[in-house]
XYZ file of C-alpha atoms in Angstrom:
221
model
C -6.144 -15.136 -31.428
C -6.395 -18.442 -33.868
C -6.302 -18.432 -37.523
C -9.776 -19.775 -37.863
C -11.427 -17.494 -35.400
C -9.566 -14.148 -37.305
C -11.223 -14.855 -40.883
C -14.235 -16.177 -39.444
C -15.162 -12.880 -37.842
C -13.350 -10.669 -40.232
C -15.608 -12.238 -42.582
C -18.622 -11.917 -40.893
C -18.151 -8.547 -39.994
C -17.392 -7.333 -43.494
C -20.243 -9.064 -44.519
C -22.432 -7.335 -41.667
C -21.048 -3.648 -42.161
C -21.525 -3.833 -45.824
C -25.382 -4.866 -45.236
C -25.566 -2.088 -42.615
C -24.463 0.755 -45.052
C -25.872 -0.257 -48.265
C -29.027 -1.674 -46.784
C -30.126 -0.980 -43.312
C -28.744 2.526 -43.239
C -31.081 3.157 -46.132
C -34.364 2.265 -44.943
C -35.195 5.589 -43.403
C -36.872 3.918 -40.444
C -37.958 5.932 -37.238
C -35.360 6.409 -34.714
C -32.611 4.036 -34.465
C -30.864 1.732 -37.755
C -31.371 -1.890 -36.597
C -27.384 -2.565 -36.289
C -26.551 -5.662 -37.662
C -22.957 -5.210 -36.409
C -23.193 -5.122 -33.379
C -25.498 -7.990 -33.426
C -22.840 -9.977 -34.904
C -20.062 -8.912 -32.736
C -22.672 -9.869 -30.011
C -22.534 -13.776 -31.060
C -19.174 -14.245 -31.567
C -18.934 -12.907 -27.904
C -20.996 -15.295 -26.847
C -18.860 -17.811 -27.776
C -15.338 -16.797 -28.116
C -15.634 -15.118 -24.402
C -14.646 -11.188 -22.945
C -11.333 -11.582 -24.051
C -12.248 -12.562 -27.924
C -14.935 -10.228 -27.789
C -13.206 -7.347 -26.945
C -11.221 -7.577 -29.562
C -13.687 -8.288 -32.074
C -15.808 -5.437 -31.003
C -12.860 -3.251 -31.466
C -11.698 -4.225 -34.855
C -15.385 -4.437 -36.068
C -15.884 -0.589 -34.600
C -13.105 0.537 -35.823
C -13.945 -0.558 -39.351
C -17.075 1.335 -38.856
C -15.597 4.426 -38.108
C -13.769 4.131 -41.419
C -16.132 3.229 -43.718
C -18.265 5.807 -45.306
C -20.678 7.607 -44.675
C -18.979 8.272 -41.030
C -19.635 11.481 -39.746
C -17.984 11.022 -36.238
C -14.662 10.988 -34.376
C -12.804 7.987 -35.639
C -12.590 5.440 -32.018
C -15.998 6.393 -31.304
C -18.055 3.249 -32.254
C -14.749 1.523 -31.879
C -14.594 2.287 -28.064
C -18.711 1.150 -27.924
C -18.153 -1.893 -29.777
C -15.128 -2.882 -27.737
C -16.551 -2.462 -24.272
C -19.859 -4.331 -25.486
C -17.796 -7.013 -26.662
C -15.917 -7.860 -23.407
C -19.290 -7.348 -21.026
C -21.003 -9.411 -23.714
C -18.281 -11.990 -23.447
C -18.756 -12.505 -19.964
C -21.972 -13.943 -19.950
C -20.697 -16.395 -22.086
C -22.791 -20.055 -21.197
C -20.117 -22.542 -19.825
C -20.902 -25.826 -22.184
C -20.776 -23.171 -25.181
C -24.224 -24.075 -25.340
C -27.370 -21.794 -25.296
C -30.808 -23.409 -23.641
C -33.083 -20.789 -24.063
C -33.405 -17.695 -26.021
C -34.400 -15.957 -22.756
C -30.683 -15.069 -21.822
C -29.432 -14.408 -25.494
C -32.271 -11.773 -25.857
C -31.721 -10.123 -22.888
C -28.012 -9.578 -23.677
C -29.078 -8.163 -27.556
C -31.635 -5.710 -25.534
C -29.223 -5.084 -22.885
C -26.303 -4.331 -25.773
C -28.656 -1.602 -27.453
C -29.700 0.356 -24.691
C -25.995 0.135 -23.731
C -24.443 1.106 -26.948
C -26.554 3.814 -27.778
C -26.259 5.279 -24.364
C -22.308 4.885 -24.648
C -22.196 6.539 -27.885
C -24.397 9.519 -27.076
C -22.036 9.879 -23.995
C -18.970 9.605 -26.225
C -20.374 11.946 -28.408
C -20.974 14.255 -25.964
C -17.603 14.139 -24.340
C -16.604 14.985 -27.842
C -18.859 18.186 -28.417
C -21.798 15.817 -30.165
C -25.017 16.636 -29.671
C -27.509 15.388 -32.295
C -29.063 12.690 -29.743
C -30.494 15.405 -27.926
C -32.287 16.924 -30.923
C -33.157 13.033 -31.848
C -34.450 12.066 -28.356
C -32.583 10.102 -26.313
C -35.621 7.951 -25.459
C -36.942 7.579 -29.102
C -33.398 6.146 -29.873
C -33.225 3.886 -27.123
C -36.994 2.333 -27.954
C -36.500 1.930 -31.362
C -32.417 0.375 -31.239
C -33.817 -2.085 -28.888
C -36.924 -2.956 -30.214
C -35.280 -2.991 -33.927
C -32.400 -5.181 -32.657
C -34.448 -7.552 -30.839
C -36.694 -8.309 -34.173
C -33.632 -8.652 -35.749
C -31.938 -11.150 -33.516
C -33.469 -14.645 -34.067
C -32.187 -14.030 -37.801
C -28.750 -13.227 -36.703
C -27.263 -13.976 -33.206
C -27.821 -17.917 -33.820
C -26.293 -18.178 -37.086
C -23.095 -16.293 -36.135
C -22.836 -18.815 -32.501
C -23.511 -22.228 -34.567
C -20.946 -20.160 -36.911
C -18.983 -19.804 -34.589
C -18.739 -22.744 -32.595
C -18.203 -25.172 -35.947
C -14.690 -23.281 -36.654
C -14.004 -23.663 -33.142
C -13.966 -27.049 -32.788
C -13.444 -28.431 -36.306
C -9.592 -28.048 -35.500
C -9.971 -29.479 -32.425
C -12.160 -32.452 -32.392
C -10.188 -35.413 -31.889
C -8.059 -33.724 -28.801
C -11.920 -33.118 -27.680
C -13.303 -36.506 -28.047
C -10.398 -38.180 -26.468
C -10.584 -35.653 -23.146
C -14.315 -36.809 -23.142
C -13.250 -40.100 -23.296
C -10.677 -39.785 -20.563
C -13.434 -37.796 -18.391
C -15.966 -40.490 -18.587
C -13.221 -43.700 -18.201
C -11.767 -41.870 -15.454
C -15.721 -41.239 -13.862
C -16.874 -44.778 -14.833
C -13.551 -46.120 -12.634
C -12.903 -43.493 -10.096
C -16.245 -42.098 -9.276
C -19.223 -44.787 -9.002
C -17.090 -47.897 -9.182
C -19.743 -49.265 -11.746
C -17.358 -50.619 -14.172
C -14.767 -51.753 -11.953
C -17.485 -53.823 -10.538
C -18.710 -55.247 -13.864
C -15.251 -55.791 -14.693
C -14.581 -58.379 -11.228
C -18.149 -60.187 -12.180
C -16.714 -60.839 -15.538
C -13.475 -62.096 -14.100
C -15.065 -64.308 -11.684
C -17.475 -65.699 -13.975
C -14.381 -66.709 -16.121
C -12.790 -68.340 -13.505
C -15.710 -70.615 -13.019
C -16.190 -71.002 -16.455
C -12.743 -72.536 -16.926
C -12.908 -74.534 -13.148
C -16.126 -76.306 -14.628
C -14.194 -76.771 -17.860
C -11.156 -78.347 -16.112
C -13.911 -80.912 -14.573
C -15.101 -82.354 -17.432
C -11.865 -82.937 -19.299
C -10.927 -84.781 -16.176
C -14.253 -87.075 -16.328
C -13.767 -87.235 -19.442
C -10.344 -89.324 -18.859
C -11.515 -91.557 -15.659
C -13.964 -92.881 -18.515
């Protein structure tokens, strides 16, 4: 990963985790807790792709596993966010720009449900049955609802920051590539530029001939 990606991702993850632990976890909402850390990982994965998303998800989850008041096995949430970041990165837009909010919102709902199921599944493997006592159905519904309500305020901003950090050091090369592609398309794909250049050359030749004729007529007089 590039240095700008690491710095931006680390800063956003730390801020999201602090808000998650100090504010959202203390709201005492029914069911699940709004997962700001998950939404941050999703926003970064939708820009950086599946490799970056999995690495960011693993680091964010491991940090959440170690941050107090964590009461589960270390590595549990790291595994969950690593898988979610990888899968979210697979649906990264080809152009890097999101044309509609439908796709990201569907990704948010799927990630909220998937992360809750995966977290409960891993917990069942290690002997944690807390999800059974709370009710898995209520957790799934509340997690999807809370994350869906919070997503419009988090995911677009994270994606915008990630795209800006990604394009800054490569702005000149990207513009050069765009210019090369445009010139190649005009000259090789459509032939419009070649035709225009030929027309201009023909006009210039006719103008030179007419000018030479006028000069000869003046000399004869």
